[in-house]
CSV table of C-alpha atoms in Angstrom, one decimal:
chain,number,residue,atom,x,y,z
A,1,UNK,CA,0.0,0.0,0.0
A,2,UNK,CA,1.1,3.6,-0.8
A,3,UNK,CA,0.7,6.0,2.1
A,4,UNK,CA,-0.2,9.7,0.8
A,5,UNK,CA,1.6,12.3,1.1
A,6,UNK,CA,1.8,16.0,1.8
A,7,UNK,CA,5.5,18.1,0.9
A,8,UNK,CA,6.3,21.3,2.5
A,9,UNK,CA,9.1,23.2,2.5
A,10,UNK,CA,10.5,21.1,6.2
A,11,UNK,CA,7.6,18.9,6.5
A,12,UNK,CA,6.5,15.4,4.7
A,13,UNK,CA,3.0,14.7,6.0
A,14,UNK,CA,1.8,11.1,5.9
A,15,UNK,CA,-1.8,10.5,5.3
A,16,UNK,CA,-3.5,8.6,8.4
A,17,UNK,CA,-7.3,7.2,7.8
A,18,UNK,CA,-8.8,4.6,8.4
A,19,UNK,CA,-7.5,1.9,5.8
A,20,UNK,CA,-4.0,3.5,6.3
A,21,UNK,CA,-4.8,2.0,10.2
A,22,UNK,CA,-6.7,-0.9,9.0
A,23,UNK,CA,-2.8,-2.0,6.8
A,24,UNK,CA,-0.9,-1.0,9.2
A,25,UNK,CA,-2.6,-2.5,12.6
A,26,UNK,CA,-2.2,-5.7,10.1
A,27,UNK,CA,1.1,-5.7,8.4
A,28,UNK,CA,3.2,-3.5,10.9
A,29,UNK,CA,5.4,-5.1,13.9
A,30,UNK,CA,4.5,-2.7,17.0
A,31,UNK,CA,7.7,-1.4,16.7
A,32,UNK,CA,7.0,0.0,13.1
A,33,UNK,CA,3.1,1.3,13.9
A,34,UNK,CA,5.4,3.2,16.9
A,35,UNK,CA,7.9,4.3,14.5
A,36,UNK,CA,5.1,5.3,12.0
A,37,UNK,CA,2.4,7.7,14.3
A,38,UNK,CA,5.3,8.9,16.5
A,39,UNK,CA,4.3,6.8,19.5
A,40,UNK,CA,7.2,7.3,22.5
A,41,UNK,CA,6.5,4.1,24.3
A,42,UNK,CA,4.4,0.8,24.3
A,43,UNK,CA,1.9,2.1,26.7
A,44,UNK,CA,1.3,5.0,24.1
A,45,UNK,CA,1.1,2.1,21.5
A,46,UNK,CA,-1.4,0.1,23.9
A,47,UNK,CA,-3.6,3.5,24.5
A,48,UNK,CA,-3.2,3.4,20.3
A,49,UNK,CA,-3.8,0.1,19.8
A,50,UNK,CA,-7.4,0.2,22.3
A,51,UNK,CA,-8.6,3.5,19.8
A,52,UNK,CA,-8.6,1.3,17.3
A,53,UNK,CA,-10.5,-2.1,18.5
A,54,UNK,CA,-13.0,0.1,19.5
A,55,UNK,CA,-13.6,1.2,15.6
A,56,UNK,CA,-12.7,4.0,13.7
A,57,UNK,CA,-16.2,5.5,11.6
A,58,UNK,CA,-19.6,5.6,12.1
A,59,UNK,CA,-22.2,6.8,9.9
A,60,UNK,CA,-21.3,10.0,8.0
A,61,UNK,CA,-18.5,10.6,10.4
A,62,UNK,CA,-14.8,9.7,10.0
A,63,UNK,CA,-11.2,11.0,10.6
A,64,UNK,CA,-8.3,12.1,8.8
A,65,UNK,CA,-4.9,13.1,10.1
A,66,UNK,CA,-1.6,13.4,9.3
A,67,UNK,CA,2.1,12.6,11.0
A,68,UNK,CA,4.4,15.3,10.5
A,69,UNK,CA,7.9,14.2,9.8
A,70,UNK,CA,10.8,16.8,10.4
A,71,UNK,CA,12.3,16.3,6.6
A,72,UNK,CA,15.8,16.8,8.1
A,73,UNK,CA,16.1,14.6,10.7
A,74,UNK,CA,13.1,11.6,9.5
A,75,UNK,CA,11.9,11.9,12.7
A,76,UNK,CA,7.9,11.6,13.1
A,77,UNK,CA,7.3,15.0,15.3
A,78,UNK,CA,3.3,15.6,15.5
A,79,UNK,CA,0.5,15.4,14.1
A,80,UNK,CA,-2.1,17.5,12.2
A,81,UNK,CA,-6.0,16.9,11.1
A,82,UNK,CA,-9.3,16.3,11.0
A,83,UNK,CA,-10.6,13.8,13.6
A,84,UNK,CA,-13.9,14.6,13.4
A,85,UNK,CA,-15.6,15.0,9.7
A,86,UNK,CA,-19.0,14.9,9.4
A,87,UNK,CA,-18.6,14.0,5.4
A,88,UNK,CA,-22.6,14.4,4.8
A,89,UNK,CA,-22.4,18.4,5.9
A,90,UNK,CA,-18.4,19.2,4.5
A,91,UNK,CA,-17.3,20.0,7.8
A,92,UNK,CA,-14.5,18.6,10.2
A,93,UNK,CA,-12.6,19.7,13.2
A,94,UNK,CA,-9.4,20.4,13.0
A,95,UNK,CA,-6.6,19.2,15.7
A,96,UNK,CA,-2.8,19.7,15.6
A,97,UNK,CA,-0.1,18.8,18.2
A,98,UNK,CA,3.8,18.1,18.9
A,99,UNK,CA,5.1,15.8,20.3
A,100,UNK,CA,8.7,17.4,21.3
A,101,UNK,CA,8.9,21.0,22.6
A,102,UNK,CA,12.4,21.5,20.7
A,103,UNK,CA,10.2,21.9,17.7
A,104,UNK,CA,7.7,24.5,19.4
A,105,UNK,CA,8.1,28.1,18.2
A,106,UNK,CA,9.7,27.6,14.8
A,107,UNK,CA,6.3,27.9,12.7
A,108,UNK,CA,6.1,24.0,12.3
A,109,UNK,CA,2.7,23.7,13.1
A,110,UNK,CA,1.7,26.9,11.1
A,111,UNK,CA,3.3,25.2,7.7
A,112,UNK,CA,1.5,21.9,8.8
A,113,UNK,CA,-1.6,23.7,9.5
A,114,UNK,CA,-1.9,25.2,6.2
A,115,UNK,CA,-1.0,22.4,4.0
A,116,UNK,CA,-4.1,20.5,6.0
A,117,UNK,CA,-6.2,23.1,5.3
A,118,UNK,CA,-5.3,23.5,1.7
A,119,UNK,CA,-6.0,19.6,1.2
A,120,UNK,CA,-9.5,20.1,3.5
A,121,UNK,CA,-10.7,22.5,1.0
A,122,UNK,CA,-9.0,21.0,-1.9
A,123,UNK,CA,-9.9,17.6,-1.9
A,124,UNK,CA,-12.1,17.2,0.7
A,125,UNK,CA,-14.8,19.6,-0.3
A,126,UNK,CA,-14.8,20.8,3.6
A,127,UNK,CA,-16.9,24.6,3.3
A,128,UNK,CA,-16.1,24.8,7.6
A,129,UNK,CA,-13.9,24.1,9.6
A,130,UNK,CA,-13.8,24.3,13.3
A,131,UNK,CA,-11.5,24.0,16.0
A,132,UNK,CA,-11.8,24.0,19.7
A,133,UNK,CA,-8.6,25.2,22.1
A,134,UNK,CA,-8.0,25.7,26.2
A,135,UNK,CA,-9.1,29.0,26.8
A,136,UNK,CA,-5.1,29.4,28.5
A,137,UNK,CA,-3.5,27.7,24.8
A,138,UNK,CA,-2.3,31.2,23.3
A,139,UNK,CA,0.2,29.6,20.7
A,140,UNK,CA,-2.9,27.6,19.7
A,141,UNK,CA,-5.5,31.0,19.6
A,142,UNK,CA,-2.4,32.6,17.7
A,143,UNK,CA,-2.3,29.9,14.5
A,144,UNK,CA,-5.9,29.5,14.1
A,145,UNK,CA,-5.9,33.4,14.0
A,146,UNK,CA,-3.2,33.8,11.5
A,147,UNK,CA,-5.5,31.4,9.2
A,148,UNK,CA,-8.6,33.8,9.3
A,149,UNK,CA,-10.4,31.6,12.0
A,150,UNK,CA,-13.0,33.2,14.2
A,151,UNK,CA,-14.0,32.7,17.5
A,152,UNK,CA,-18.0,31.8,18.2
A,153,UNK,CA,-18.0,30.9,21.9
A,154,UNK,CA,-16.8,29.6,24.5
A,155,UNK,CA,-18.0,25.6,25.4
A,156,UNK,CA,-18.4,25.9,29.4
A,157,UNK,CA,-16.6,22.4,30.9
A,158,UNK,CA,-15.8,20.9,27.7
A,159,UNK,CA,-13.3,19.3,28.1
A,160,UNK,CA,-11.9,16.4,31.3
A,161,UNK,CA,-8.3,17.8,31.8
A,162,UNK,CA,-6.4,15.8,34.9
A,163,UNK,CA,-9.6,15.4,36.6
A,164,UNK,CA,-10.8,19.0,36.1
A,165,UNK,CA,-13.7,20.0,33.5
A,166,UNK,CA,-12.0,23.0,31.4
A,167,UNK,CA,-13.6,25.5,29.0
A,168,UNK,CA,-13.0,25.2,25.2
A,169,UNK,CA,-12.6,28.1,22.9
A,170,UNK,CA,-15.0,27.5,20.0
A,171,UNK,CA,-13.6,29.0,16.3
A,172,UNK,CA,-14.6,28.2,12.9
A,173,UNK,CA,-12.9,28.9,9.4
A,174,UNK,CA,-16.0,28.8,6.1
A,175,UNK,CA,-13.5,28.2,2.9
A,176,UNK,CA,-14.1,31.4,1.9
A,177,UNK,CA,-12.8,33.1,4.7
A,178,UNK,CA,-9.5,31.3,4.3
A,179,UNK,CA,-6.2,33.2,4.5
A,180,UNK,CA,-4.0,31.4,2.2
């Protein structure tokens, strides 16, 4: 199977959906399905690995994310996508992280951010898309800003965060709005 994939000027993103997982949960050792999302250590492969048995799509709603791999070093850094499209209304939820904080600050997840959003558009007819950040996550507020998103409301105890229910900063982007 050929993975998809997304080039940027320091970034290779590898397309991760649901037959991506379906091939890989089969063919791959546990050491390669940690080498391939990124997964530090075999309880993050286990936490992983339960995701999965408990299925990936339901009716008119699916996932699809990206690892972000650091072009100079190979290394699998992050991870940026959709993991919640609703593919009967052309929307989705976008969600982005790192997993090292030597790569935080350098505009890595602004350059993976926009090549998402480029192929949500693009190819996966999206007209919104919304995202949904801690109401203390400036860097967070700061790239979905830069992309023309705009905040709607807040989402009072969205969120289970170490045993305390957190607000959640509510933005969308419509693809006409988008800055790119």
């Amino acid at each position: 199977m050929t993975i998809p994939e997304i080039h940027t000027e320091r970034l290779t993103l590898k397309t991760v959906n649901p037959e991506v997982l379906d091939h890989v949960y089969a063919h791959f050792s546990d050491w390669e399905i940690m080498d391939f999302l990124g997964l530090p250590t075999i309880d993050a492969l286990t936490k992983e690995k339960n995701k999965y048995n408990k299925g990936l799509t339901t009716f008119n709603k699916s996932f699809l994310y990206f690892t972000i791999t650091d072009n100079a070093t190979g290394k699998v850094i992050g991870w940026c996508g959709y993991h919640t499209w609703y593919t009967q209304h052309n929307r989705a939820e976008i969600g982005y992280g790192l997993y090292c904080s030597d790569y935080m600050q350098k505009g890595i997840m602004s350059e993976a951010v926009k090549a998402v959003l480029d192929y949500g558009f693009n190819n996966m007819n999206l007209h919104r898309v919304e995202a949904m950040t801690a109401t203390y996550n400036t860097a967070s507020i700061k790239t979905l800003a830069k992309f023309g998103f705009i905040q709607e409301g807040v989402l009072r105890q969205h969120y289970l965060v170490e045993g305390i229910m957190e607000d959640s900063l509510m933005f969308s982007l419509l693809k006409h709005e988008y800055l790119h």
